[in-house]
Short mmCIF file of C-alpha atoms and ligand atoms in Angstrom, two decimals:
data_model
loop_
_atom_site.label_atom_id
_atom_site.label_comp_id
_atom_site.label_asym_id
_atom_site.label_seq_id
_atom_site.Cartn_x
_atom_site.Cartn_y
_atom_site.Cartn_z
CA UNK A 10 41.94 -54.27 -45.90
CA UNK A 11 45.42 -53.12 -45.77
CA UNK A 12 46.41 -49.51 -44.50
CA UNK A 13 50.07 -50.19 -45.18
CA UNK A 14 51.88 -48.17 -47.78
CA UNK A 15 53.67 -50.54 -50.39
CA UNK A 16 57.41 -50.60 -50.18
CA UNK A 17 57.71 -48.34 -53.28
CA UNK A 18 55.40 -45.67 -51.43
CA UNK A 19 57.36 -46.07 -48.07
CA UNK A 20 60.59 -45.59 -49.89
CA UNK A 21 59.34 -42.35 -51.85
CA UNK A 22 57.82 -41.02 -48.56
CA UNK A 23 61.45 -41.29 -46.97
CA UNK A 24 63.33 -39.89 -49.77
CA UNK A 25 60.92 -36.86 -50.00
CA UNK A 26 60.47 -36.07 -46.27
CA UNK A 27 64.36 -36.15 -46.14
CA UNK A 28 64.82 -33.74 -49.16
CA UNK A 29 62.05 -31.65 -47.88
CA UNK A 30 63.40 -31.14 -44.22
CA UNK A 31 66.91 -30.69 -45.79
CA UNK A 32 66.41 -28.81 -49.13
CA UNK A 33 62.90 -27.25 -48.74
CA UNK A 34 61.97 -26.02 -45.43
CA UNK A 35 65.35 -24.21 -44.68
CA UNK A 36 64.47 -21.37 -47.19
CA UNK A 37 60.58 -21.44 -46.86
CA UNK A 38 60.37 -18.13 -44.44
CA UNK A 39 62.61 -16.26 -46.93
CA UNK A 40 61.00 -17.43 -50.17
CA UNK A 41 57.57 -16.25 -48.73
CA UNK A 42 59.23 -12.92 -47.71
CA UNK A 43 60.84 -12.39 -51.02
CA UNK A 44 57.89 -13.90 -52.95
CA UNK A 45 60.83 -15.98 -54.55
CA UNK A 46 59.97 -18.91 -56.71
CA UNK A 47 61.58 -22.11 -55.78
CA UNK A 48 63.82 -22.75 -58.92
CA UNK A 49 66.62 -24.84 -57.03
CA UNK A 50 64.11 -27.12 -55.22
CA UNK A 51 62.56 -27.83 -58.78
CA UNK A 52 65.71 -28.25 -60.41
CA UNK A 53 66.55 -30.96 -57.96
CA UNK A 54 62.96 -32.42 -57.94
CA UNK A 55 63.53 -33.04 -61.66
CA UNK A 56 67.27 -34.59 -61.20
CA UNK A 57 65.27 -36.87 -58.72
CA UNK A 58 62.75 -37.96 -61.37
CA UNK A 59 59.64 -36.77 -59.45
CA UNK A 60 58.21 -34.04 -62.03
CA UNK A 61 56.51 -36.87 -64.07
CA UNK A 62 55.68 -39.11 -61.06
CA UNK A 63 52.47 -40.60 -61.99
CA UNK A 64 52.72 -40.50 -65.78
CA UNK A 65 53.86 -43.28 -68.13
CA UNK A 66 57.73 -43.72 -68.58
CA UNK A 67 57.17 -43.92 -72.19
CA UNK A 68 56.92 -39.73 -72.08
CA UNK A 69 59.67 -40.01 -69.24
CA UNK A 70 57.21 -40.04 -66.47
CA UNK A 71 57.96 -42.16 -63.42
CA UNK A 72 55.25 -44.80 -63.82
CA UNK A 73 54.16 -44.25 -59.96
CA UNK A 74 50.75 -43.98 -58.83
CA UNK A 75 48.23 -41.29 -57.36
CA UNK A 76 49.13 -42.31 -53.48
CA UNK A 77 52.73 -41.76 -54.36
CA UNK A 78 51.84 -38.10 -55.90
CA UNK A 79 49.73 -37.27 -52.73
CA UNK A 80 52.59 -38.25 -50.47
CA UNK A 81 55.18 -36.22 -52.37
CA UNK A 82 52.57 -33.40 -52.19
CA UNK A 83 51.90 -33.66 -48.62
CA UNK A 84 55.87 -33.69 -47.73
CA UNK A 85 56.58 -30.67 -49.73
CA UNK A 86 53.71 -28.83 -48.49
CA UNK A 87 54.49 -29.67 -44.99
CA UNK A 88 58.10 -28.08 -45.46
CA UNK A 89 56.56 -25.16 -47.76
CA UNK A 90 53.25 -24.85 -49.13
CA UNK A 91 54.51 -22.67 -52.14
CA UNK A 92 56.25 -25.53 -53.18
CA UNK A 93 53.48 -27.97 -52.51
CA UNK A 94 51.22 -25.96 -54.80
CA UNK A 95 53.60 -25.71 -57.72
CA UNK A 96 54.04 -29.58 -57.77
CA UNK A 97 50.68 -30.32 -57.34
CA UNK A 98 49.45 -27.85 -59.91
CA UNK A 99 52.18 -29.09 -62.39
CA UNK A 100 51.34 -32.71 -62.12
CA UNK A 101 47.33 -32.65 -61.45
CA UNK A 102 46.33 -29.95 -63.63
CA UNK A 103 49.40 -29.30 -66.09
CA UNK A 104 50.24 -33.09 -66.91
CA UNK A 105 47.14 -34.62 -66.21
CA UNK A 106 44.81 -33.41 -69.09
CA UNK A 107 47.58 -34.10 -71.52
CA UNK A 108 47.94 -37.80 -70.23
CA UNK A 109 44.46 -38.36 -69.98
CA UNK A 110 43.16 -36.56 -73.37
CA UNK A 111 46.28 -35.86 -75.47
CA UNK A 112 47.13 -37.90 -78.52
CA UNK A 113 50.13 -39.99 -78.96
CA UNK A 114 51.98 -36.78 -80.79
CA UNK A 115 50.77 -34.20 -78.01
CA UNK A 116 52.00 -36.33 -75.28
CA UNK A 117 55.30 -36.84 -76.81
CA UNK A 118 55.38 -33.07 -77.46
CA UNK A 119 53.98 -31.60 -74.49
CA UNK A 120 53.76 -34.24 -71.72
CA UNK A 121 57.34 -35.29 -72.03
CA UNK A 122 58.90 -31.86 -71.30
CA UNK A 123 56.65 -31.54 -68.03
CA UNK A 124 57.93 -35.12 -67.01
CA UNK A 125 61.51 -34.10 -67.50
CA UNK A 126 60.87 -30.60 -65.73
CA UNK A 127 61.90 -28.73 -68.67
CA UNK A 128 58.41 -26.99 -68.56
CA UNK A 129 56.08 -26.54 -65.73
CA UNK A 130 52.37 -27.71 -66.10
CA UNK A 131 49.61 -25.08 -65.74
CA UNK A 132 46.06 -25.28 -66.50
CA UNK A 133 43.87 -22.12 -67.77
CA UNK A 134 39.94 -22.48 -66.72
CA UNK A 135 39.30 -19.61 -64.27
CA UNK A 136 38.44 -16.17 -66.01
CA UNK A 137 37.50 -12.78 -64.57
CA UNK A 138 33.68 -13.94 -64.87
CA UNK A 139 33.79 -17.40 -64.75
CA UNK A 140 35.10 -18.93 -61.61
CA UNK A 141 32.83 -21.21 -59.48
CA UNK A 142 30.71 -21.08 -62.57
CA UNK A 143 33.61 -22.24 -64.89
CA UNK A 144 31.03 -23.24 -67.76
CA UNK A 145 30.68 -19.27 -67.81
CA UNK A 146 33.87 -19.17 -70.01
CA UNK A 147 33.98 -16.17 -72.26
CA UNK A 148 37.26 -16.61 -74.06
CA UNK A 149 36.90 -17.69 -77.64
CA UNK A 150 38.95 -19.64 -80.30
CA UNK A 151 37.66 -19.15 -83.77
CA UNK A 152 38.36 -21.26 -86.75
CA UNK A 153 40.54 -19.52 -89.23
CA UNK A 154 41.73 -22.09 -91.99
CA UNK A 155 43.94 -24.55 -90.01
CA UNK A 156 44.07 -22.38 -87.04
CA UNK A 157 42.16 -21.50 -84.04
CA UNK A 158 42.29 -17.72 -82.97
CA UNK A 159 41.91 -17.21 -79.59
CA UNK A 160 40.77 -13.96 -77.65
CA UNK A 161 40.24 -13.69 -74.01
CA UNK A 162 41.69 -13.63 -70.73
CA UNK A 163 42.21 -16.14 -67.66
CA UNK A 164 43.01 -15.32 -64.04
CA UNK A 165 44.70 -16.78 -61.18
CA UNK A 166 46.79 -19.43 -63.05
CA UNK A 167 49.30 -21.49 -61.37
CA UNK A 168 52.68 -21.80 -63.01
CA UNK A 169 52.15 -20.16 -66.22
CA UNK A 170 55.28 -17.93 -66.05
CA UNK A 171 57.33 -21.23 -65.97
CA UNK A 172 55.67 -23.25 -68.71
CA UNK A 173 56.26 -23.75 -72.14
CA UNK A 174 52.68 -24.47 -72.91
CA UNK A 175 49.24 -25.10 -71.08
CA UNK A 176 45.78 -26.09 -71.75
CA UNK A 177 43.15 -23.76 -71.62
CA UNK A 178 39.26 -23.50 -72.21
CA UNK A 179 37.51 -21.75 -74.82
CA UNK A 180 34.28 -21.54 -76.53
CA UNK A 181 34.79 -22.94 -80.39
CA UNK A 182 31.02 -22.71 -81.13
CA UNK A 183 27.61 -22.73 -80.41
CA UNK A 184 25.18 -25.66 -80.94
CA UNK A 185 21.86 -24.88 -80.67
CA UNK A 186 22.60 -21.72 -78.55
CA UNK A 187 24.43 -23.82 -76.21
CA UNK A 188 28.24 -23.00 -75.71
CA UNK A 189 30.77 -25.43 -77.45
CA UNK A 190 33.46 -25.35 -74.88
CA UNK A 191 36.82 -27.09 -76.01
CA UNK A 192 40.34 -27.49 -74.58
CA UNK A 193 43.33 -26.07 -76.54
CA UNK A 194 47.16 -26.33 -75.86
CA UNK A 195 48.74 -22.93 -76.21
CA UNK A 196 52.66 -22.45 -76.17
CA UNK A 197 53.07 -19.32 -73.86
CA UNK A 198 55.42 -18.04 -76.38
CA UNK A 199 52.82 -17.58 -79.01
CA UNK A 200 52.46 -14.35 -80.55
CA UNK A 201 49.63 -11.89 -78.69
CA UNK A 202 50.06 -14.36 -75.60
CA UNK A 203 50.83 -12.25 -72.35
CA UNK A 204 51.69 -13.82 -68.79
CA UNK A 205 51.25 -11.11 -66.04
CA UNK A 206 52.75 -12.01 -62.75
CA UNK A 207 51.80 -9.07 -60.39
CA UNK A 208 49.25 -10.35 -57.90
CA UNK A 209 49.65 -9.46 -54.30
CA UNK A 210 48.64 -12.63 -52.45
CA UNK A 211 47.54 -13.23 -48.92
CA UNK A 212 49.64 -16.51 -48.80
CA UNK A 213 51.43 -19.08 -51.00
CA UNK A 214 53.85 -16.00 -52.04
CA UNK A 215 56.35 -18.20 -53.45
CA UNK A 216 54.26 -19.67 -55.96
CA UNK A 217 53.66 -18.46 -59.27
CA UNK A 218 50.08 -17.13 -59.85
CA UNK A 219 49.42 -15.28 -63.23
CA UNK A 220 46.95 -13.40 -65.41
CA UNK A 221 46.76 -14.41 -68.81
CA UNK A 222 45.95 -12.39 -71.85
CA UNK A 223 45.10 -13.66 -75.36
CA UNK A 224 44.88 -11.30 -77.97
CA UNK A 225 44.48 -13.11 -81.47
CA UNK A 226 46.61 -15.86 -80.34
CA UNK A 227 46.97 -18.19 -83.44
CA UNK A 228 47.38 -22.06 -82.94
CA UNK A 229 47.04 -24.90 -85.18
CA UNK A 230 43.88 -26.97 -84.70
CA UNK A 231 45.86 -29.91 -84.07
CA UNK A 232 46.36 -28.32 -80.56
CA UNK A 233 42.95 -29.15 -79.83
CA UNK A 234 42.96 -31.40 -76.66
CA UNK A 235 40.41 -34.38 -76.74
CA UNK A 236 37.26 -33.86 -78.53
CA UNK A 237 36.00 -30.89 -79.67
CA UNK A 238 33.12 -29.61 -77.21
CA UNK A 239 34.56 -31.90 -74.52
CA UNK A 240 36.51 -29.22 -72.91
CA UNK A 241 34.64 -28.36 -69.80
CA UNK A 242 33.85 -31.95 -68.88
CA UNK A 243 37.64 -32.79 -69.57
CA UNK A 244 38.37 -30.10 -67.19
CA UNK A 245 36.04 -31.40 -64.53
CA UNK A 246 37.72 -34.82 -64.69
CA UNK A 247 40.95 -33.01 -64.32
CA UNK A 248 39.89 -31.14 -61.34
CA UNK A 249 38.95 -34.26 -59.54
CA UNK A 250 42.43 -35.31 -59.53
CA UNK A 251 43.52 -31.89 -58.58
CA UNK A 252 41.57 -32.00 -55.41
CA UNK A 253 43.57 -35.11 -54.21
CA UNK A 254 46.58 -32.77 -54.68
CA UNK A 255 45.04 -29.82 -52.65
CA UNK A 256 43.84 -32.52 -50.07
CA UNK A 257 47.29 -33.67 -49.71
CA UNK A 258 48.91 -30.15 -49.51
CA UNK A 259 46.21 -29.31 -46.60
CA UNK A 260 47.28 -32.85 -44.89
CA UNK A 261 51.21 -31.64 -45.05
CA UNK A 262 50.27 -27.94 -43.82
CA UNK A 263 48.11 -29.24 -41.09
CA UNK A 264 50.85 -31.57 -40.10
CA UNK A 265 53.62 -28.89 -39.99
CA UNK A 266 51.42 -26.69 -38.04
CA UNK A 267 50.40 -29.38 -35.53
CA UNK A 268 54.18 -30.55 -35.08
CA UNK A 269 55.23 -27.20 -34.46
CA UNK A 270 52.52 -26.49 -31.86
CA UNK A 271 53.31 -29.88 -29.86
CA UNK A 272 57.01 -29.06 -29.55
CA UNK A 273 56.26 -25.28 -28.49
CA UNK A 274 53.43 -26.44 -25.92
CA UNK A 275 56.28 -28.51 -24.42
CA UNK A 276 58.77 -25.67 -24.05
CA UNK A 277 56.73 -22.75 -23.25
CA UNK A 278 56.22 -22.38 -19.54
CA UNK A 279 53.33 -20.13 -17.89
CA UNK A 280 52.06 -20.05 -14.23
CA UNK A 281 55.24 -22.64 -13.47
CA UNK A 282 53.83 -25.20 -16.22
CA UNK A 283 54.42 -26.15 -19.70
CA UNK A 284 51.60 -25.46 -21.87
CA UNK A 285 51.46 -28.95 -22.40
CA UNK A 286 50.36 -29.65 -19.14
CA UNK A 287 47.47 -27.63 -19.12
CA UNK A 288 44.44 -29.95 -20.16
CA UNK A 289 43.13 -27.34 -22.55
CA UNK A 290 46.41 -27.45 -24.77
CA UNK A 291 46.51 -31.33 -24.71
CA UNK A 292 42.85 -31.26 -25.74
CA UNK A 293 43.45 -28.87 -28.55
CA UNK A 294 46.44 -31.19 -29.80
CA UNK A 295 44.53 -34.39 -29.59
CA UNK A 296 41.66 -32.74 -31.81
CA UNK A 297 44.55 -31.50 -34.33
CA UNK A 298 46.23 -34.91 -34.20
CA UNK A 299 42.76 -36.69 -34.75
CA UNK A 300 41.63 -34.38 -37.58
CA UNK A 301 44.81 -34.86 -39.43
CA UNK A 302 44.60 -38.61 -39.22
CA UNK A 303 41.02 -38.43 -40.66
CA UNK A 304 42.07 -36.17 -43.68
CA UNK A 305 45.06 -38.17 -44.40
CA UNK A 306 43.03 -41.68 -44.68
CA UNK A 307 40.56 -39.84 -46.93
CA UNK A 308 43.08 -38.32 -49.35
CA UNK A 309 44.68 -41.65 -49.44
CA UNK A 310 41.25 -43.69 -49.99
CA UNK A 311 40.36 -40.99 -52.73
CA UNK A 312 43.70 -41.56 -54.14
CA UNK A 313 43.59 -45.48 -54.07
CA UNK A 314 40.19 -45.30 -55.75
CA UNK A 315 41.84 -43.36 -58.68
CA UNK A 316 44.45 -45.77 -58.78
CA UNK A 317 42.09 -48.88 -58.86
CA UNK A 318 40.13 -47.02 -61.77
CA UNK A 319 37.06 -46.73 -59.59
CA UNK A 320 34.90 -43.63 -59.53
CA UNK A 321 36.22 -41.26 -57.06
CA UNK A 322 34.60 -37.92 -57.54
CA UNK A 323 32.75 -37.80 -54.35
CA UNK A 324 35.81 -39.03 -52.37
CA UNK A 325 37.97 -36.54 -54.02
CA UNK A 326 35.37 -33.56 -52.98
CA UNK A 327 35.14 -35.13 -49.41
CA UNK A 328 39.00 -35.16 -49.03
CA UNK A 329 39.66 -31.56 -50.36
CA UNK A 330 36.75 -30.18 -48.39
CA UNK A 331 37.59 -32.02 -45.13
CA UNK A 332 41.39 -31.51 -45.26
CA UNK A 333 41.28 -27.76 -46.49
CA UNK A 334 38.85 -27.23 -43.50
CA UNK A 335 40.90 -28.77 -40.99
CA UNK A 336 44.06 -27.28 -42.04
CA UNK A 337 42.53 -23.82 -41.47
CA UNK A 338 41.62 -25.08 -38.10
CA UNK A 339 44.68 -26.51 -37.14
CA UNK A 340 46.79 -23.66 -38.46
CA UNK A 341 44.73 -21.31 -36.47
CA UNK A 342 44.84 -23.25 -33.32
CA UNK A 343 48.80 -23.44 -33.86
CA UNK A 344 48.94 -19.86 -33.82
CA UNK A 345 46.85 -19.67 -30.72
CA UNK A 346 49.00 -22.05 -28.65
CA UNK A 347 51.96 -19.99 -29.82
CA UNK A 348 50.45 -16.75 -28.74
CA UNK A 349 52.21 -13.57 -29.60
CA UNK A 350 55.08 -15.42 -30.89
CA UNK A 351 52.63 -17.21 -33.49
CA UNK A 352 51.82 -13.95 -34.94
CA UNK A 353 55.66 -13.49 -35.86
CA UNK A 354 57.06 -14.63 -39.06
CA UNK A 355 59.95 -16.64 -37.93
CA UNK A 356 57.61 -19.00 -35.83
CA UNK A 357 56.09 -19.98 -39.20
CA UNK A 358 52.48 -21.01 -38.00
CA UNK A 359 51.35 -17.60 -39.50
CA UNK A 360 52.37 -18.49 -42.85
CA UNK A 361 50.70 -21.92 -42.76
CA UNK A 362 47.51 -20.24 -41.69
CA UNK A 363 47.83 -17.77 -44.78
CA UNK A 364 48.84 -20.56 -47.08
CA UNK A 365 45.93 -22.92 -45.85
CA UNK A 366 43.41 -20.52 -46.67
CA UNK A 367 43.74 -20.79 -50.35
CA UNK A 368 42.92 -24.59 -50.14
CA UNK A 369 39.12 -23.79 -49.27
CA UNK A 370 39.02 -21.52 -52.46
CA UNK A 371 41.31 -23.22 -55.44
CA UNK A 372 39.92 -25.94 -57.63
CA UNK A 373 36.29 -25.37 -56.40
CA UNK A 374 35.59 -23.51 -53.01
CA UNK A 375 34.16 -25.52 -49.99
CA UNK A 376 30.71 -24.32 -51.27
CA UNK A 377 31.27 -26.11 -54.58
CA UNK A 378 32.58 -29.21 -52.77
CA UNK A 379 29.61 -29.39 -50.80
CA UNK A 380 27.51 -29.04 -53.87
CA UNK A 381 29.21 -31.89 -55.54
CA UNK A 382 29.02 -34.17 -52.60
CA UNK A 383 25.10 -33.48 -52.28
CA UNK A 384 24.55 -34.44 -55.91
CA UNK A 385 26.42 -37.50 -55.63
CA UNK A 386 24.65 -38.55 -52.51
CA UNK A 387 21.20 -37.97 -54.21
CA UNK A 388 20.19 -34.88 -52.71
C1 LIG B 411 46.24 -19.03 -55.75
C2 LIG B 411 45.33 -19.17 -56.47
C3 LIG B 411 45.64 -19.90 -57.63
C4 LIG B 411 44.86 -20.54 -58.68
N1 LIG B 411 45.28 -21.54 -59.42
C5 LIG B 411 44.30 -21.51 -60.60
C6 LIG B 411 44.69 -22.38 -61.62
O1 LIG B 411 45.75 -22.67 -61.75
N2 LIG B 411 43.81 -22.64 -62.87
C7 LIG B 411 42.74 -22.11 -62.80
O2 LIG B 411 41.85 -21.97 -63.66
N3 LIG B 411 42.33 -21.61 -61.81
C8 LIG B 411 42.84 -21.13 -60.45
N4 LIG B 411 42.71 -20.57 -59.67
C9 LIG B 411 41.21 -20.26 -59.58
C10 LIG B 411 40.26 -20.75 -58.39
O3 LIG B 411 40.05 -22.11 -58.78
C11 LIG B 411 39.00 -19.83 -58.28
O4 LIG B 411 39.44 -18.85 -57.68
C12 LIG B 411 37.82 -20.58 -57.52
O5 LIG B 411 37.30 -21.75 -58.38
C13 LIG B 411 36.79 -19.82 -57.06
O6 LIG B 411 36.23 -18.85 -58.20
P1 LIG B 411 36.21 -17.36 -57.91
O7 LIG B 411 37.47 -16.93 -57.43
O8 LIG B 411 35.77 -16.93 -59.31
O9 LIG B 411 34.93 -17.13 -56.86
P2 LIG B 411 33.50 -17.18 -57.38
O10 LIG B 411 32.85 -18.32 -57.97
O11 LIG B 411 33.21 -15.75 -57.65
O12 LIG B 411 32.94 -17.23 -55.60
C14 LIG B 411 32.81 -16.50 -54.76
C15 LIG B 411 31.94 -17.15 -53.46
O13 LIG B 411 30.81 -17.38 -53.93
C16 LIG B 411 30.36 -18.78 -53.64
N5 LIG B 411 29.56 -19.27 -54.64
C17 LIG B 411 29.56 -19.30 -55.85
N6 LIG B 411 28.71 -20.21 -56.58
C18 LIG B 411 28.06 -20.45 -55.59
C19 LIG B 411 26.76 -21.14 -55.55
N7 LIG B 411 26.40 -21.65 -56.74
N8 LIG B 411 26.34 -21.65 -54.35
C20 LIG B 411 27.04 -21.14 -53.09
N9 LIG B 411 27.96 -20.46 -53.12
C21 LIG B 411 28.67 -20.10 -54.20
C22 LIG B 411 31.89 -19.45 -53.69
O14 LIG B 411 31.77 -20.65 -52.90
C23 LIG B 411 32.75 -18.16 -53.01
O15 LIG B 411 32.42 -18.21 -51.59
C24 LIG B 411 43.49 -20.00 -58.48
C25 LIG B 411 42.94 -19.06 -57.55
C26 LIG B 411 43.94 -18.75 -56.50
C27 LIG B 411 43.36 -17.58 -55.70
#
């Protein structure tokens, strides 16, 4: 057993922590208010070589590991969760399926621009009638000569306005009445492809969440990602990795909310004492610190298992479920400790609470995580 980060992981943590404090945190309130995508932050992350962190150097990636990816996601989210989700989705949903299932040519053509930051990574699974039941996909891809002709729509897709291409799921056939779902890479500038960016969200306001409309979009058959009919399975594997990203985001948000509550409790005086002198506040903060520690350990364990090439589906679901639920609890308590000030935008804990809620929904709701875990423990 060794709970220490490697030298390289420590170096990445120090670098991204400093960058997040200096360059990401200062604009977070304003970006949330203005729904402004963090363009400048991502230019710098590209220059720092972090946009392809866990992918092979052969495609301009950083050759890093999943723990380092989790560290970067955690630190960015601690400063600004909109930046955190953009990064997490870029890597774990956008880049990962290409890295895992792409051919050599597909990786060169589509993964490389993701690693350099030239294109953002995105992933199109959810549809108006297929959310938790992602196999309920209705988008179709019909063969026509050397092409697929795709029709359908996708909802809530992160980063698509800034992506040059993305993998989506579509029905490519019916085998014995069973839907054949495949993954297909679609350029976002293809004729008939529309990206709509007009959701009014509760939180993560500076992140890009879009609706996609595919109206007779024609792509060559060589854009098929992985084996035909394996699209659904591939996306489930992709989501396992994505859940580590959501867990890391949750730890980052919870850490930020806790730090602010701790600091505030030492400054605010009522009844002649600081809040931190009341045992009720001390116990709240102790519980917050404990839960964050447990969540972080679980996120790192899932990431470590993935890096070791061992099964990690259960642990990824556990870390996502636990970390997202404690992030909501911690952010809620942080608002409570701030009292009326906590309800005000400038104190930021209200933003953290709004942002944290998505983590109990995206990449499989808490209920779906419990279903995954119960199946894997043999229920
Ligand atoms: C900001 C944001 C970003 C997103 N980014 C992406 C993205 O980049 N790519 C992408 O493909 N998707 C994305 N999503 C979609 C997200 O993954 C889905 O919203 C999520 O999986 C839930 O699906 P749904 O919204 O259709 O809810 P539903 O599936 O309709 O669920 C509604 C409720 O019913 C519960 N429920 C459903 N089935 C069961 C069951 N069998 N047993 C018990 N309870 C059940 C759910 O847990 C939930 O509480 C994003 C969503 C948001 C809000």
